[in-house]
Amino acid sequence: MSRNTRATIELMPRRLLYLLNEALFFTTHRMPVALAARAAGFDVHVAAPDDGDKAREIEAAGFPFHPIPLDRGARGPLGEIRLLVAIACLIAKLRPDMVHHVSMKPVLWGGLVSRLFRVPAAVFAITGLGYLFVREDAAARVQQKLLMPALRLALHHTNSRTIFQNPDDRRLFAGKDLVEAARCVTIRGCGVDLERFRATPEPEIKADAPPIVMFPARLIGDKGIDEFVGAARQSRAAGLAARFVLVGRLDPANPTAIAEDRVRQWTGEGLVEWWGYSTDMPGAFARAHVVVMPSYREGLPLALIEAAACARPIVTTDVAGCREVVRHGVNGLLVPVRDAAATASAIRRLVADGGLRRRMGSAGRTIAEAEFSVAKFVADSLGVYRALLPAGAP
């Protein structure tokens, strides 16, 4: 290779493709890393289903957006084949130096294509185990048997790192021989903007302004919404004066989606209020006194580290991902999974004790500052990129 040719290669920006199952997820979880990668010299592209507003937001940030036919709720083979072909065509066209695959379908199908097309570097982000691992019904078990060999093949890219958000998921994948231990990295969560999510005093509780107990997540069964509503029902029966509020969107593509009619039934009974999806979560948390998310399993939930950063005490389940954020008795209370009664008891304890709420909220802010800043997340992510594509390498 001539000196001029080598110099030209070294001056060309590395092309980084983010492959995701949802455009919204890029804007809420990956935008800071993408901006930092661009500043570091990468030519950053984004591929996800085109949902309109969020796709245009990505383009407005200066990232070329490539729509892909990924239907998160689809289970049929024809849709998966169509997605696989679309990813193959996109990677063949863009010829990226690195693909960052985020969530299960992009990891599976994108990983296979990245190996087939010999993409120089691959990053796999296991952001949660999803339906394939969380559910224990017969259909999920059949899908596991069919897809595990393909997932193992996808993750065994020769120049790759698989990022886990908690040690439980990392151990599970290693135990099933899905990924080599040497290629595993743990980055806990996607970071929180500590300037935007500030610690704020809780609102004053009055006779006409009872405390607000908030569920800040998508309205799906796996987030523990049934247990939250069950806890609201039990708390009201016990005479607790509190407002139980849902702050989140419907997600019909999820296998455990809650139908809008059912949510309307709950609000009609006076059990909960539904504030819908919020683009101002710092403002939403500022109105809350207790944050509750009785999830069945998580990667590491952004909503909980945002709540901690806003100095709000948390009630969540003692499961993978959630216990990475909440230390029982320190910044919140951990309860057994699928246990509405225990959830209700923890809520009543925090509602009744303002001093405990404030102490736990302050501890949560300290934990967020020490462990979950977006700056740390960006630095750790760029460290993975540099390990796979060292500076100066063609």
Coordinates of C-alpha atoms in Angstrom, one line a residue:
M1 CA 0.0 0.0 0.0
S2 CA 1.5 3.4 -1.0
R3 CA 1.9 6.2 1.6
N4 CA -0.7 8.3 -0.1
T5 CA -3.3 5.5 -0.1
R6 CA -2.6 4.7 3.5
A7 CA -3.0 8.4 4.4
T8 CA -6.3 8.6 2.5
I9 CA -7.6 5.5 4.4
E10 CA -6.6 6.9 7.7
L11 CA -8.4 10.2 7.0
M12 CA -11.7 8.6 6.0
P13 CA -14.2 8.6 8.8
R14 CA -15.1 5.2 10.2
R15 CA -18.8 4.4 9.4
L16 CA -20.8 3.4 12.4
L17 CA -24.3 2.0 12.0
Y18 CA -26.8 1.8 14.9
L19 CA -29.3 -0.9 14.3
L20 CA -32.3 -0.7 16.6
N21 CA -35.9 -2.0 17.0
E22 CA -37.3 1.4 17.7
A23 CA -36.4 5.0 16.6
L24 CA -37.7 6.3 20.0
F25 CA -35.2 4.1 21.8
F26 CA -32.4 5.8 19.9
T27 CA -33.5 9.3 20.9
T28 CA -34.0 8.4 24.6
H29 CA -31.1 6.0 25.2
R30 CA -28.4 6.2 22.5
M31 CA -28.3 9.8 21.2
P32 CA -25.5 11.0 23.6
V33 CA -23.2 8.2 22.5
A34 CA -23.9 8.8 18.8
L35 CA -23.1 12.5 19.2
A36 CA -19.9 11.7 21.0
A37 CA -19.0 9.1 18.4
R38 CA -19.5 11.7 15.6
A39 CA -17.4 14.2 17.5
A40 CA -14.7 11.4 17.7
G41 CA -14.7 11.1 13.9
F42 CA -17.2 8.5 13.1
D43 CA -19.7 8.8 10.2
V44 CA -22.8 7.8 12.2
H45 CA -25.9 6.2 10.6
V46 CA -29.1 5.0 12.2
A47 CA -31.4 2.2 11.1
A48 CA -34.8 1.5 12.8
P49 CA -38.5 1.3 11.9
D50 CA -39.8 4.6 10.6
D51 CA -42.2 6.0 13.2
G52 CA -42.4 9.5 11.7
D53 CA -41.6 12.0 14.4
K54 CA -38.6 10.3 16.0
A55 CA -37.1 9.4 12.7
R56 CA -37.3 13.1 11.7
E57 CA -35.7 14.0 15.1
I58 CA -32.8 11.7 14.3
E59 CA -32.4 13.3 10.9
A60 CA -32.6 16.8 12.4
A61 CA -29.7 15.8 14.7
G62 CA -27.6 15.2 11.5
F63 CA -27.7 11.4 11.4
P64 CA -28.7 9.7 8.1
F65 CA -31.8 7.6 8.9
H66 CA -32.5 4.2 7.2
P67 CA -36.0 2.7 7.7
I68 CA -36.1 -1.1 8.2
P69 CA -39.3 -3.3 8.3
L70 CA -38.9 -4.4 11.9
D71 CA -42.2 -5.2 13.5
R72 CA -41.6 -5.8 17.2
G73 CA -44.8 -7.7 17.6
A74 CA -44.4 -10.0 14.6
R75 CA -43.7 -13.7 15.2
G76 CA -44.2 -15.1 11.7
P77 CA -41.3 -16.3 9.6
L78 CA -42.2 -14.2 6.5
G79 CA -41.8 -10.9 8.5
E80 CA -38.4 -12.1 9.9
I81 CA -37.1 -13.1 6.5
R82 CA -38.2 -9.7 5.1
L83 CA -36.3 -8.0 8.0
L84 CA -33.2 -10.2 7.4
V85 CA -33.1 -9.3 3.7
A86 CA -33.6 -5.6 4.4
I87 CA -30.7 -5.6 6.9
A88 CA -28.5 -7.5 4.5
C89 CA -29.2 -5.0 1.7
L90 CA -28.5 -2.0 4.0
I91 CA -25.2 -3.4 5.2
A92 CA -24.2 -4.3 1.7
K93 CA -25.0 -0.7 0.6
L94 CA -23.4 1.2 3.5
R95 CA -20.4 -1.1 4.1
P96 CA -20.1 0.0 7.8
D97 CA -16.8 -0.4 9.7
M98 CA -18.9 -1.2 12.8
V99 CA -22.5 -2.1 13.6
H100 CA -23.9 -1.4 17.0
H101 CA -26.9 -3.8 17.4
V102 CA -29.3 -2.8 20.1
S103 CA -32.0 -5.2 21.5
M104 CA -32.8 -8.7 20.6
K105 CA -34.0 -8.7 17.0
P106 CA -31.2 -6.4 15.7
V107 CA -28.7 -8.5 17.7
L108 CA -30.0 -11.8 16.2
W109 CA -30.6 -10.9 12.5
G110 CA -28.1 -8.0 12.3
G111 CA -25.4 -10.1 14.0
L112 CA -25.9 -12.9 11.4
V113 CA -25.6 -10.4 8.6
S114 CA -22.6 -8.7 10.1
R115 CA -20.8 -12.0 10.2
L116 CA -21.9 -13.0 6.7
F117 CA -20.7 -9.7 5.2
R118 CA -17.5 -9.7 7.3
V119 CA -18.3 -6.3 8.9
P120 CA -14.9 -5.4 10.6
A121 CA -16.4 -4.8 14.1
A122 CA -19.6 -5.5 15.9
V123 CA -21.1 -4.4 19.2
F124 CA -24.1 -6.2 20.7
A125 CA -26.2 -4.4 23.3
I126 CA -28.3 -6.8 25.5
T127 CA -30.7 -4.2 26.9
G128 CA -33.0 -6.8 28.4
L129 CA -34.0 -10.4 27.7
G130 CA -37.4 -9.7 26.4
Y131 CA -40.2 -12.1 25.6
L132 CA -37.8 -14.9 24.5
F133 CA -36.3 -15.3 27.9
V134 CA -38.8 -13.7 30.4
R135 CA -41.8 -15.8 29.4
E136 CA -42.0 -19.4 30.4
D137 CA -45.0 -20.6 28.3
A138 CA -44.7 -23.4 25.7
A139 CA -44.5 -21.0 22.7
A140 CA -41.5 -19.1 24.3
R141 CA -39.7 -22.4 25.0
V142 CA -40.2 -23.6 21.4
Q143 CA -38.8 -20.2 20.1
Q144 CA -35.8 -20.5 22.4
K145 CA -34.9 -23.9 21.0
L146 CA -35.2 -22.6 17.5
L147 CA -33.4 -19.4 17.9
M148 CA -30.7 -20.1 20.4
P149 CA -28.3 -21.7 17.8
A150 CA -28.8 -18.6 15.5
L151 CA -28.2 -16.2 18.4
R152 CA -25.0 -18.1 19.4
L153 CA -23.8 -17.8 15.8
A154 CA -24.6 -14.1 15.6
L155 CA -22.7 -13.3 18.8
H156 CA -19.6 -15.2 17.9
H157 CA -18.3 -12.4 15.5
T158 CA -14.5 -12.6 15.7
N159 CA -14.1 -8.9 16.5
S160 CA -16.9 -8.0 18.8
R161 CA -18.0 -7.1 22.2
T162 CA -21.4 -7.9 23.8
I163 CA -22.5 -5.3 26.3
F164 CA -24.6 -6.4 29.3
Q165 CA -26.3 -4.0 31.7
N166 CA -26.4 -6.3 34.7
P167 CA -24.4 -9.3 35.9
D168 CA -27.4 -11.7 35.9
D169 CA -27.9 -11.4 32.1
R170 CA -24.1 -11.8 31.6
R171 CA -24.0 -15.0 33.6
L172 CA -27.1 -16.3 31.8
F173 CA -25.6 -15.8 28.4
A174 CA -22.2 -17.3 29.4
G175 CA -24.0 -20.2 31.1
K176 CA -25.8 -21.1 27.8
D177 CA -22.5 -20.6 25.9
L178 CA -24.1 -17.9 23.8
V179 CA -21.1 -15.6 24.0
E180 CA -17.4 -16.0 24.8
A181 CA -16.5 -14.6 28.3
A182 CA -13.6 -12.7 26.8
R183 CA -15.9 -10.7 24.6
C184 CA -18.3 -9.6 27.3
V185 CA -18.5 -6.1 28.8
T186 CA -20.7 -4.7 31.5
I187 CA -22.0 -1.2 31.1
R188 CA -24.6 -0.5 33.7
G189 CA -27.5 1.3 32.0
C190 CA -27.5 4.1 29.5
G191 CA -26.7 6.9 31.9
V192 CA -28.8 9.9 33.1
D193 CA -28.3 13.6 32.3
L194 CA -27.6 14.9 35.8
E195 CA -28.1 18.5 34.7
R196 CA -31.5 17.8 33.2
F197 CA -32.7 15.4 36.0
R198 CA -32.0 17.4 39.1
A199 CA -32.9 16.7 42.7
T200 CA -36.0 18.6 43.6
P201 CA -38.0 18.8 46.9
E202 CA -41.1 16.8 46.9
P203 CA -44.4 18.7 46.6
E204 CA -46.1 19.7 49.9
I205 CA -48.8 17.2 50.9
K206 CA -52.1 18.8 51.8
A207 CA -55.6 17.6 52.4
D208 CA -56.6 18.6 48.9
A209 CA -53.2 17.5 47.4
P210 CA -52.4 13.9 48.5
P211 CA -49.1 12.3 47.7
I212 CA -48.5 11.0 44.1
V213 CA -47.4 7.4 43.6
M214 CA -46.0 7.1 40.0
F215 CA -45.6 4.2 37.6
P216 CA -43.1 5.6 34.9
A217 CA -43.0 2.9 32.2
R218 CA -44.7 1.5 29.1
L219 CA -48.1 0.0 29.8
I220 CA -47.2 -3.6 29.5
G221 CA -47.5 -6.6 31.8
D222 CA -43.8 -7.3 32.1
K223 CA -43.3 -3.9 33.7
G224 CA -45.5 -5.0 36.5
I225 CA -48.5 -2.8 35.7
D226 CA -51.0 -5.3 37.0
E227 CA -49.2 -5.4 40.4
F228 CA -49.1 -1.6 40.5
V229 CA -52.9 -1.4 39.9
G230 CA -53.4 -4.2 42.3
A231 CA -51.4 -2.3 44.9
A232 CA -53.5 0.8 44.2
R233 CA -56.7 -1.2 44.7
Q234 CA -55.5 -2.7 48.0
S235 CA -54.2 0.7 49.2
R236 CA -57.4 2.4 48.6
A237 CA -59.3 -0.4 50.3
A238 CA -57.0 0.2 53.3
G239 CA -57.9 3.9 53.3
L240 CA -54.6 5.3 52.0
A241 CA -55.0 8.8 50.7
A242 CA -52.8 8.9 47.6
R243 CA -53.0 9.4 43.8
F244 CA -51.8 6.5 41.7
V245 CA -50.5 7.7 38.4
L246 CA -49.5 6.0 35.2
V247 CA -46.9 7.9 33.1
G248 CA -46.3 5.9 29.9
R249 CA -47.4 4.9 26.5
L250 CA -49.3 2.0 25.2
D251 CA -47.2 -0.6 23.4
P252 CA -49.4 -2.8 21.3
A253 CA -46.4 -4.6 19.6
N254 CA -45.4 -6.1 23.0
P255 CA -46.7 -9.6 23.7
T256 CA -47.8 -8.5 27.2
A257 CA -49.4 -5.2 26.0
I258 CA -52.2 -3.7 28.1
A259 CA -55.1 -2.7 25.9
E260 CA -56.3 0.9 26.1
D261 CA -59.8 -0.3 27.1
R262 CA -58.4 -1.9 30.2
V263 CA -56.5 1.2 31.1
R264 CA -59.7 3.2 30.7
Q265 CA -61.5 0.8 32.9
W266 CA -59.0 1.3 35.7
T267 CA -59.2 5.1 35.4
G268 CA -63.0 4.9 35.3
E269 CA -63.0 3.0 38.6
G270 CA -60.9 5.7 40.1
L271 CA -58.0 3.4 40.8
V272 CA -55.4 5.3 38.7
E273 CA -54.8 8.3 36.6
W274 CA -53.2 8.0 33.2
W275 CA -51.1 11.0 32.2
G276 CA -49.9 9.4 28.9
Y277 CA -46.4 9.5 27.4
S278 CA -44.3 12.4 28.7
T279 CA -41.5 14.2 27.0
D280 CA -40.8 16.0 30.2
M281 CA -39.9 13.3 32.7
P282 CA -38.0 15.7 35.0
G283 CA -41.2 17.6 35.4
A284 CA -43.2 14.4 35.9
F285 CA -40.9 13.2 38.7
A286 CA -40.9 16.6 40.3
R287 CA -44.7 16.0 41.0
A288 CA -44.2 12.6 42.5
H289 CA -43.6 11.5 46.0
V290 CA -42.9 7.8 45.4
V291 CA -41.9 6.0 42.1
V292 CA -43.0 2.4 41.6
M293 CA -42.1 -0.1 38.9
P294 CA -42.7 -3.8 39.9
S295 CA -41.1 -5.1 36.7
Y296 CA -40.5 -8.9 36.1
R297 CA -37.0 -8.4 34.8
E298 CA -34.9 -5.6 33.2
G299 CA -31.6 -4.8 31.6
L300 CA -31.2 -1.7 33.7
P301 CA -34.2 0.6 33.6
L302 CA -33.5 4.2 32.6
A303 CA -36.7 5.4 34.3
L304 CA -35.4 4.2 37.7
I305 CA -32.0 5.9 37.4
E306 CA -33.8 9.1 36.3
A307 CA -36.1 8.8 39.4
A308 CA -33.1 8.3 41.6
A309 CA -31.4 11.4 40.0
C310 CA -34.5 13.4 40.8
A311 CA -34.2 12.3 44.5
R312 CA -37.3 10.2 44.5
P313 CA -37.6 7.0 46.7
I314 CA -38.3 3.9 44.6
V315 CA -40.3 0.7 45.1
T316 CA -39.3 -2.0 42.7
T317 CA -38.8 -5.8 42.5
D318 CA -35.8 -7.8 43.6
V319 CA -35.0 -8.9 40.1
A320 CA -32.2 -8.5 37.5
G321 CA -31.7 -4.9 36.5
C322 CA -33.9 -3.3 39.1
R323 CA -31.7 -4.3 42.0
E324 CA -28.8 -2.7 40.2
V325 CA -30.4 0.7 40.9
V326 CA -32.2 0.2 44.2
R327 CA -30.4 -0.9 47.4
H328 CA -33.1 -2.1 49.8
G329 CA -33.5 0.3 52.7
V330 CA -31.1 2.8 51.2
N331 CA -32.7 4.5 48.2
G332 CA -35.9 2.4 48.0
L333 CA -37.6 -0.8 48.9
L334 CA -37.3 -4.1 47.0
V335 CA -40.3 -6.4 46.9
P336 CA -40.9 -9.9 45.5
V337 CA -41.9 -10.2 41.9
R338 CA -45.6 -10.5 41.0
D339 CA -46.6 -9.6 44.5
A340 CA -49.2 -6.8 44.6
A341 CA -49.6 -7.1 48.4
A342 CA -45.9 -6.6 49.1
T343 CA -45.9 -3.7 46.7
A344 CA -48.9 -2.1 48.4
S345 CA -47.2 -2.5 51.8
A346 CA -44.0 -0.8 50.6
I347 CA -45.9 2.0 49.1
R348 CA -47.9 2.6 52.3
R349 CA -44.7 2.6 54.3
L350 CA -43.2 5.4 52.2
V351 CA -46.3 7.4 52.0
A352 CA -46.6 7.4 55.8
D353 CA -43.0 8.4 56.5
G354 CA -41.9 11.7 54.9
G355 CA -38.5 11.6 56.6
L356 CA -37.8 8.1 55.2
R357 CA -38.8 9.3 51.7
R358 CA -36.5 12.3 51.9
R359 CA -33.5 10.2 53.2
M360 CA -34.0 7.6 50.5
G361 CA -34.4 10.3 47.8
S362 CA -31.2 11.9 48.8
A363 CA -29.4 8.6 48.8
G364 CA -30.7 7.9 45.3
R365 CA -29.3 11.1 44.0
T366 CA -25.9 10.2 45.5
I367 CA -26.0 6.8 43.8
A368 CA -27.0 8.3 40.4
E369 CA -24.1 10.8 40.6
A370 CA -21.6 8.2 41.5
E371 CA -22.6 5.4 39.2
F372 CA -25.1 6.4 36.5
S373 CA -24.0 9.6 34.8
V374 CA -24.4 9.9 31.1
A375 CA -20.8 11.0 30.9
K376 CA -19.7 7.7 32.3
F377 CA -21.9 5.8 29.9
V378 CA -20.6 7.7 26.9
A379 CA -16.9 7.2 28.0
D380 CA -17.5 3.5 28.5
S381 CA -19.2 3.0 25.2
L382 CA -16.5 4.9 23.3
G383 CA -13.9 2.7 25.0
V384 CA -15.6 -0.3 23.5
Y385 CA -15.5 1.3 20.0
R386 CA -11.8 2.1 20.3
A387 CA -11.0 -1.4 21.5
L388 CA -12.5 -2.8 18.4
L389 CA -11.3 -0.2 15.9
P390 CA -8.0 1.1 17.2
A391 CA -6.9 4.6 15.9
G392 CA -5.0 4.4 12.7
A393 CA -6.0 0.8 11.8
P394 CA -7.3 0.6 8.2

